[in-house]
Short mmCIF file of C-alpha atoms in Angstrom, two decimals:
data_model
loop_
_atom_site.label_atom_id
_atom_site.label_comp_id
_atom_site.label_asym_id
_atom_site.label_seq_id
_atom_site.Cartn_x
_atom_site.Cartn_y
_atom_site.Cartn_z
CA UNK A 1 274.95 -26.97 -50.33
CA UNK A 2 276.06 -25.51 -47.02
CA UNK A 3 274.54 -22.51 -45.56
CA UNK A 4 276.57 -19.81 -43.73
CA UNK A 5 275.33 -19.05 -40.25
CA UNK A 6 276.38 -16.35 -37.78
CA UNK A 7 279.10 -17.74 -35.33
CA UNK A 8 278.44 -18.10 -31.47
CA UNK A 9 280.02 -15.39 -29.16
CA UNK A 10 282.95 -16.90 -27.31
CA UNK A 11 282.54 -17.14 -23.66
CA UNK A 12 284.51 -14.00 -22.64
CA UNK A 13 282.66 -12.15 -25.25
CA UNK A 14 279.05 -13.29 -23.85
CA UNK A 15 280.22 -12.18 -20.56
CA UNK A 16 281.11 -8.79 -21.74
CA UNK A 17 277.40 -8.33 -23.40
CA UNK A 18 276.21 -9.28 -19.74
CA UNK A 19 278.49 -6.62 -18.09
CA UNK A 20 277.24 -3.87 -20.83
CA UNK A 21 273.57 -4.61 -19.96
CA UNK A 22 274.15 -4.26 -16.20
CA UNK A 23 276.35 -1.11 -17.06
CA UNK A 24 273.45 0.26 -19.19
CA UNK A 25 271.06 0.07 -16.33
CA UNK A 26 273.56 1.63 -13.94
CA UNK A 27 274.26 4.55 -16.36
CA UNK A 28 270.41 5.23 -16.80
CA UNK A 29 269.80 5.22 -12.97
CA UNK A 30 273.05 7.56 -12.30
CA UNK A 31 272.17 9.82 -15.25
CA UNK A 32 268.69 10.35 -13.81
CA UNK A 33 270.15 10.78 -10.67
CA UNK A 34 272.63 13.87 -11.80
CA UNK A 35 269.49 15.49 -13.42
CA UNK A 36 268.10 15.37 -9.84
CA UNK A 37 271.25 16.54 -7.88
CA UNK A 38 272.35 19.15 -10.82
CA UNK A 39 268.84 20.85 -10.41
CA UNK A 40 270.38 23.40 -7.80
CA UNK A 41 273.52 24.11 -10.10
CA UNK A 42 271.86 25.76 -12.87
CA UNK A 43 272.21 29.36 -13.08
CA UNK A 44 275.54 29.31 -11.08
CA UNK A 45 279.22 29.03 -11.68
CA UNK A 46 278.85 25.39 -11.84
CA UNK A 47 276.42 25.20 -14.68
CA UNK A 48 279.02 24.33 -16.91
CA UNK A 49 280.35 21.45 -15.03
CA UNK A 50 277.09 20.13 -14.66
CA UNK A 51 276.29 20.32 -18.35
CA UNK A 52 279.80 18.76 -19.53
CA UNK A 53 279.12 15.56 -17.01
CA UNK A 54 275.37 14.80 -18.12
CA UNK A 55 276.56 15.26 -21.65
CA UNK A 56 279.23 12.53 -21.10
CA UNK A 57 276.83 10.62 -19.35
CA UNK A 58 274.50 10.66 -22.42
CA UNK A 59 277.40 9.63 -24.80
CA UNK A 60 278.05 6.64 -22.76
CA UNK A 61 274.46 5.42 -23.11
CA UNK A 62 274.53 5.95 -26.91
CA UNK A 63 277.67 3.90 -27.24
CA UNK A 64 276.64 1.29 -24.83
CA UNK A 65 272.97 0.89 -27.13
CA UNK A 66 275.41 0.97 -30.02
CA UNK A 67 277.87 -1.68 -28.84
CA UNK A 68 275.05 -3.99 -27.93
CA UNK A 69 273.43 -3.43 -31.58
CA UNK A 70 276.79 -4.13 -33.51
CA UNK A 71 277.95 -7.04 -31.26
CA UNK A 72 274.24 -8.64 -32.25
CA UNK A 73 275.02 -7.91 -35.89
CA UNK A 74 278.59 -9.29 -35.09
CA UNK A 75 280.09 -6.28 -36.77
CA UNK A 76 283.42 -4.98 -35.27
CA UNK A 77 282.13 -1.80 -35.45
CA UNK A 78 281.22 -1.90 -32.03
CA UNK A 79 284.93 -1.38 -31.28
CA UNK A 80 284.45 2.26 -32.53
CA UNK A 81 281.75 2.72 -29.77
CA UNK A 82 283.80 1.07 -27.10
CA UNK A 83 287.03 3.17 -27.79
CA UNK A 84 284.56 6.66 -27.96
CA UNK A 85 283.27 5.36 -24.61
CA UNK A 86 286.89 5.06 -23.14
CA UNK A 87 287.44 8.41 -24.39
CA UNK A 88 284.83 9.80 -22.44
CA UNK A 89 286.10 8.34 -19.19
CA UNK A 90 289.63 9.58 -19.56
CA UNK A 91 288.02 13.12 -20.29
CA UNK A 92 286.07 12.83 -17.27
CA UNK A 93 289.42 11.90 -14.87
CA UNK A 94 290.99 14.83 -16.44
CA UNK A 95 288.11 17.42 -15.81
CA UNK A 96 288.01 15.83 -12.23
CA UNK A 97 291.87 16.27 -11.62
CA UNK A 98 291.92 19.84 -12.92
CA UNK A 99 288.97 20.71 -10.92
CA UNK A 100 290.73 19.18 -7.68
CA UNK A 101 287.90 16.53 -7.05
CA UNK A 102 288.03 12.91 -5.74
CA UNK A 103 289.53 10.89 -8.87
CA UNK A 104 289.04 7.42 -7.48
CA UNK A 105 285.51 6.95 -8.42
CA UNK A 106 286.42 7.95 -12.21
CA UNK A 107 289.73 5.92 -12.54
CA UNK A 108 288.59 2.57 -11.32
CA UNK A 109 286.28 2.48 -14.54
CA UNK A 110 289.11 2.78 -16.79
CA UNK A 111 290.95 -0.40 -15.29
CA UNK A 112 288.21 -3.02 -16.58
CA UNK A 113 287.87 -1.29 -20.37
CA UNK A 114 291.70 -1.54 -20.62
CA UNK A 115 291.52 -5.28 -19.83
CA UNK A 116 288.80 -5.66 -22.42
CA UNK A 117 290.67 -3.89 -25.16
CA UNK A 118 293.47 -6.34 -24.56
CA UNK A 119 291.33 -9.44 -24.98
CA UNK A 120 289.84 -7.77 -28.46
CA UNK A 121 292.95 -7.22 -30.24
CA UNK A 122 294.97 -10.74 -28.90
CA UNK A 123 292.00 -13.14 -28.84
CA UNK A 124 291.89 -15.19 -31.85
CA UNK A 125 288.18 -16.77 -31.09
CA UNK A 126 287.01 -13.10 -30.78
CA UNK A 127 288.74 -12.35 -34.31
CA UNK A 128 287.02 -15.43 -35.85
CA UNK A 129 283.75 -14.82 -33.98
CA UNK A 130 283.67 -11.33 -35.75
CA UNK A 131 284.45 -11.87 -39.11
CA UNK A 132 282.30 -9.72 -41.19
CA UNK A 133 279.03 -11.56 -42.66
CA UNK A 134 276.40 -10.45 -44.57
CA UNK A 135 273.29 -13.02 -44.64
CA UNK A 136 271.40 -13.58 -48.22
CA UNK A 137 268.41 -11.73 -48.85
CA UNK A 138 266.90 -14.71 -50.52
CA UNK A 139 266.99 -18.40 -50.11
CA UNK A 140 267.88 -19.48 -53.59
CA UNK A 141 270.39 -21.55 -54.12
CA UNK A 142 272.09 -18.78 -56.57
CA UNK A 143 272.43 -16.36 -53.72
CA UNK A 144 273.89 -18.65 -51.40
CA UNK A 145 277.09 -18.30 -50.05
CA UNK A 146 280.47 -19.83 -52.19
CA UNK A 147 281.46 -23.48 -51.11
CA UNK A 148 285.01 -24.33 -51.05
CA UNK A 149 284.40 -26.35 -54.07
CA UNK A 150 283.21 -23.48 -56.05
CA UNK A 151 285.73 -20.51 -54.48
CA UNK A 152 288.09 -19.14 -56.61
CA UNK A 153 291.14 -20.40 -55.05
CA UNK A 154 289.83 -23.95 -55.45
CA UNK A 155 289.46 -23.34 -59.01
CA UNK A 156 293.05 -21.77 -59.60
CA UNK A 157 294.27 -24.93 -57.81
CA UNK A 158 292.58 -27.32 -60.09
CA UNK A 159 290.80 -29.22 -57.51
CA UNK A 160 287.97 -29.71 -59.75
CA UNK A 161 285.37 -33.00 -58.55
CA UNK A 162 287.53 -36.11 -58.89
CA UNK A 163 284.56 -38.20 -59.99
CA UNK A 164 284.68 -37.05 -63.82
CA UNK A 165 286.03 -39.68 -66.05
CA UNK A 166 287.94 -36.93 -67.89
CA UNK A 167 290.52 -36.61 -65.12
CA UNK A 168 292.02 -40.03 -65.80
CA UNK A 169 291.82 -39.90 -69.30
CA UNK A 170 293.63 -36.10 -69.35
CA UNK A 171 296.16 -37.93 -67.03
CA UNK A 172 296.96 -40.53 -69.41
CA UNK A 173 297.03 -38.26 -72.38
CA UNK A 174 299.98 -36.24 -70.52
CA UNK A 175 301.94 -39.56 -69.59
CA UNK A 176 305.12 -40.07 -71.43
CA UNK A 177 304.29 -43.21 -73.17
CA UNK A 178 300.79 -42.27 -74.65
CA UNK A 179 302.54 -39.19 -76.95
CA UNK A 180 304.58 -41.73 -79.39
CA UNK A 181 301.79 -43.55 -80.15
CA UNK A 182 299.32 -40.75 -80.79
CA UNK A 183 301.92 -39.20 -83.07
CA UNK A 184 302.21 -42.29 -85.26
CA UNK A 185 300.11 -41.85 -88.50
CA UNK A 186 297.58 -44.58 -88.74
CA UNK A 187 294.90 -45.21 -90.86
CA UNK A 188 291.22 -44.29 -90.20
CA UNK A 189 290.07 -47.63 -90.18
CA UNK A 190 292.87 -48.62 -87.54
CA UNK A 191 291.81 -46.03 -84.96
CA UNK A 192 288.62 -47.55 -83.98
CA UNK A 193 290.41 -50.73 -82.97
CA UNK A 194 293.12 -48.89 -80.87
CA UNK A 195 290.57 -46.24 -79.53
CA UNK A 196 288.00 -49.06 -78.37
CA UNK A 197 290.76 -51.21 -75.84
CA UNK A 198 292.16 -47.72 -74.43
CA UNK A 199 288.78 -47.38 -72.69
CA UNK A 200 288.85 -50.48 -70.51
CA UNK A 201 292.83 -49.70 -69.59
CA UNK A 202 291.80 -46.01 -68.62
CA UNK A 203 288.88 -47.09 -66.29
CA UNK A 204 291.56 -49.93 -64.79
CA UNK A 205 294.36 -47.61 -64.82
CA UNK A 206 292.03 -44.58 -62.96
CA UNK A 207 291.13 -47.47 -60.59
CA UNK A 208 294.63 -48.60 -59.76
CA UNK A 209 296.01 -45.09 -59.83
CA UNK A 210 292.77 -44.56 -57.08
CA UNK A 211 294.07 -47.41 -55.37
CA UNK A 212 297.96 -46.96 -55.40
CA UNK A 213 298.12 -43.02 -54.92
CA UNK A 214 297.57 -42.62 -51.30
CA UNK A 215 297.56 -38.73 -51.62
CA UNK A 216 293.85 -38.61 -53.21
CA UNK A 217 292.12 -40.06 -50.62
CA UNK A 218 293.40 -37.77 -48.13
CA UNK A 219 293.12 -34.89 -50.42
CA UNK A 220 289.28 -35.72 -50.83
CA UNK A 221 288.79 -36.33 -46.76
CA UNK A 222 290.57 -32.87 -46.22
CA UNK A 223 288.20 -30.84 -47.75
CA UNK A 224 285.42 -31.14 -45.58
CA UNK A 225 287.65 -30.61 -42.63
CA UNK A 226 289.21 -27.56 -43.75
CA UNK A 227 286.15 -25.88 -45.05
CA UNK A 228 285.23 -24.71 -41.87
CA UNK A 229 288.22 -22.43 -41.61
CA UNK A 230 287.44 -20.99 -45.06
CA UNK A 231 286.67 -17.35 -45.00
CA UNK A 232 284.52 -15.36 -47.98
CA UNK A 233 283.73 -12.08 -48.58
CA UNK A 234 280.59 -10.85 -48.01
CA UNK A 235 280.62 -8.55 -51.04
CA UNK A 236 281.85 -10.64 -54.07
CA UNK A 237 282.08 -14.26 -52.58
CA UNK A 238 285.56 -14.56 -53.07
CA UNK A 239 288.06 -16.59 -50.34
CA UNK A 240 290.23 -14.68 -48.44
CA UNK A 241 292.98 -16.00 -46.43
CA UNK A 242 293.11 -15.96 -42.55
CA UNK A 243 295.66 -12.90 -42.42
CA UNK A 244 293.76 -10.87 -45.22
CA UNK A 245 292.06 -7.80 -44.09
CA UNK A 246 291.26 -6.69 -47.52
CA UNK A 247 289.24 -8.83 -50.37
CA UNK A 248 291.78 -9.99 -52.85
CA UNK A 249 289.20 -9.75 -55.44
CA UNK A 250 286.87 -6.53 -55.11
CA UNK A 251 289.34 -4.98 -52.58
CA UNK A 252 286.98 -4.27 -49.84
CA UNK A 253 287.53 -4.48 -46.51
CA UNK A 254 286.78 -7.54 -44.81
CA UNK A 255 288.24 -7.26 -41.29
CA UNK A 256 289.85 -4.61 -39.47
CA UNK A 257 292.27 -6.20 -37.84
CA UNK A 258 294.52 -9.48 -38.63
CA UNK A 259 294.38 -12.16 -35.85
CA UNK A 260 297.84 -12.98 -35.97
CA UNK A 261 299.48 -9.26 -36.11
CA UNK A 262 300.85 -8.26 -33.00
CA UNK A 263 299.34 -5.21 -30.89
CA UNK A 264 302.40 -4.63 -28.33
CA UNK A 265 302.71 -0.98 -29.15
CA UNK A 266 299.07 -0.53 -28.53
CA UNK A 267 298.88 -2.55 -25.52
CA UNK A 268 301.97 -1.08 -23.90
CA UNK A 269 300.51 2.41 -24.60
CA UNK A 270 297.20 1.02 -22.71
CA UNK A 271 299.37 -0.14 -19.90
CA UNK A 272 301.54 2.95 -19.39
CA UNK A 273 297.98 5.20 -19.32
CA UNK A 274 296.73 2.86 -16.66
CA UNK A 275 300.00 3.36 -14.67
CA UNK A 276 300.23 6.85 -15.25
CA UNK A 277 296.70 7.21 -14.22
CA UNK A 278 297.18 5.17 -11.04
CA UNK A 279 300.13 7.22 -10.02
CA UNK A 280 298.41 10.41 -10.60
CA UNK A 281 295.59 9.03 -8.48
CA UNK A 282 297.91 8.10 -5.61
CA UNK A 283 299.38 11.77 -5.46
CA UNK A 284 295.88 13.57 -5.78
CA UNK A 285 294.47 11.30 -2.85
CA UNK A 286 297.43 11.77 -0.68
CA UNK A 287 296.90 15.82 -1.01
CA UNK A 288 293.29 15.31 -0.53
CA UNK A 289 293.83 13.54 2.68
CA UNK A 290 296.25 16.07 4.02
CA UNK A 291 294.56 18.89 3.18
CA UNK A 292 291.03 17.29 5.01
CA UNK A 293 293.73 16.37 8.18
CA UNK A 294 294.79 19.89 8.40
CA UNK A 295 291.11 21.57 8.06
CA UNK A 296 290.14 19.04 10.54
CA UNK A 297 292.97 20.10 13.11
CA UNK A 298 292.03 23.89 12.86
CA UNK A 299 288.35 23.17 13.33
CA UNK A 300 289.35 21.33 16.31
CA UNK A 301 291.32 23.75 17.90
CA UNK A 302 288.98 26.53 17.25
CA UNK A 303 285.86 24.62 18.71
CA UNK A 304 288.00 23.72 21.91
CA UNK A 305 288.21 27.63 22.21
CA UNK A 306 284.53 28.05 22.44
CA UNK A 307 283.75 27.62 26.21
CA UNK A 308 281.85 29.75 28.33
CA UNK A 309 283.49 32.68 30.35
CA UNK A 310 284.50 32.44 33.74
CA UNK A 311 281.88 33.87 36.45
CA UNK A 312 283.38 37.45 37.43
CA UNK A 313 285.55 37.65 34.12
CA UNK A 314 284.64 40.61 31.80
CA UNK A 315 283.21 39.07 28.58
CA UNK A 316 286.12 41.15 26.50
CA UNK A 317 288.66 39.24 28.35
CA UNK A 318 287.62 35.97 28.03
CA UNK A 319 288.87 34.06 24.67
CA UNK A 320 285.81 33.55 22.94
CA UNK A 321 284.48 36.96 23.48
CA UNK A 322 288.02 37.95 21.96
CA UNK A 323 287.77 35.54 19.19
CA UNK A 324 284.53 37.22 17.91
CA UNK A 325 285.75 40.53 18.19
CA UNK A 326 289.26 40.54 16.74
CA UNK A 327 289.38 37.14 15.02
CA UNK A 328 287.93 36.65 11.30
CA UNK A 329 287.77 33.51 9.33
CA UNK A 330 287.40 33.54 5.79
CA UNK A 331 286.66 30.85 2.81
CA UNK A 332 288.22 31.24 -0.44
CA UNK A 333 284.92 31.77 -2.40
CA UNK A 334 283.30 33.45 0.50
CA UNK A 335 282.14 37.27 1.08
CA UNK A 336 281.50 37.48 4.58
CA UNK A 337 283.85 36.51 7.58
CA UNK A 338 282.91 34.14 10.59
CA UNK A 339 283.99 33.63 14.21
CA UNK A 340 285.41 30.59 15.47
CA UNK A 341 282.78 27.67 15.80
CA UNK A 342 280.55 28.82 13.04
CA UNK A 343 278.32 26.18 11.54
CA UNK A 344 279.65 27.26 7.89
CA UNK A 345 283.13 26.53 8.64
CA UNK A 346 282.65 22.53 8.73
CA UNK A 347 281.79 22.16 5.02
CA UNK A 348 284.89 24.30 3.89
CA UNK A 349 287.80 22.73 2.08
CA UNK A 350 290.22 25.32 3.44
CA UNK A 351 290.17 28.48 5.68
CA UNK A 352 291.86 31.97 5.90
CA UNK A 353 292.17 33.78 9.13
CA UNK A 354 292.37 38.03 9.28
CA UNK A 355 292.03 40.24 12.22
CA UNK A 356 288.33 41.67 11.75
CA UNK A 357 289.89 44.93 10.86
CA UNK A 358 291.97 43.49 8.09
CA UNK A 359 288.97 41.54 6.57
CA UNK A 360 287.14 44.56 6.51
CA UNK A 361 289.28 46.28 4.62
CA UNK A 362 289.10 43.61 2.09
CA UNK A 363 285.67 44.28 1.79
CA UNK A 364 284.26 41.08 3.78
CA UNK A 365 280.96 41.48 5.77
CA UNK A 366 280.23 40.24 9.15
CA UNK A 367 278.26 36.71 9.11
CA UNK A 368 274.62 37.26 9.97
CA UNK A 369 274.63 33.89 11.97
CA UNK A 370 277.49 34.16 14.13
CA UNK A 371 277.77 37.94 14.55
#
C-alpha cells in the first residue's frame, strides 16, 4: 500500500525560507542594538516611542520563528504570522510618518513582502505543497492513508478491482439476450447442463470483452497516473477535489484557499498600498530635504558672520558683538537662547530667531556655553 509523504518545497518557497533565516538573524542583531541605543531614552519623553519600536521588533521576531515552524510542518498557518509581520511593518511606517522621521528605511521592507504575498496566493505549486497533511501515529496498514481504489469517490463510481470473476458474469446477466433465457421455466435436471456451458462462454466473453473494449485498458492504466493528483482529508481520509476547501464528508477545513480562485482584488489592494506608500515616501523625503537645505543655509550665514573685529573698532559696533548682544536663536524644544555660531545649533532641525529682549520675555534663559 502506498504511503503518503510530505511534499517538497517549491524553489521560490525554499528561497523564502532562506530569506526568513537571514532576516531572523538580522532582526536579532538589530533588536540588541536598539536595546543599547534606547538606554538613554528611558525616563524621557521619547520612552514611549522606544517601547513601541522595541515591542514591534519582538513581535516580528516571534512571527519569524512561527513562520519557520509552520513551514516545516507544511501548514498554511504561517500565512497568519506573515500578515501579522506585514501589519507591524505598516504600523512602523505610519508611526515614522506621524513623527516626521525618515520613512525610506521603513517603506523599503514592505516591497518584498508584497511580492511574496502575490506569489503565495497565485502559485499552484505553493498550493499543492502546502495541502494540509497529518502523518499517521503508527505504521500499521489500517492507519495508512486511503488509496485511490479505497476512496469513497472510487466506490461511488463503481470502479472496483476488474480482476474479480464476478464482474463479467454480472455484465452478462445484464445483457439483453440472457434475460429471456433465464425467465423461461425449465426443470431442475436441465439447469445443470445449461449452467455448465455458460461458465466457459463467460470466460471467453470476458476475454473477448477485455480484448475488444479499448476503454478498459486505459482505465486500468490511468489509475496510477492520476493517483498523484488525489487529495485526502487528514481528519477522515475521504477524498476531496482540487478546488474544495472543506471536506465533503466530515465538513472540516482542508485548505484555506482554492488554487484556481482568482485573488485580483487582494492583489489590487496590495498594489494600491505600495503605490500610496511610495507617493507618501516621496513627499516626505522632499519636505525633509528642503528643510535640511534651509537649515544649512541659515547655519552657513550665521557662521560667516562670526569673524574677528577690526583693530580700532569698538567691540559693540562689530557684527559679532551686535549679534551676541541683540540676536537670540532658539530651537523649537529648547529652553535657552543661543548666539550665532553656537555648537548646539548644528544638530537642530529648525531654528527660531528672536531679539534678546523678546526671548527673555518668553522665559528663555541664555546658553551657558555661548554667553
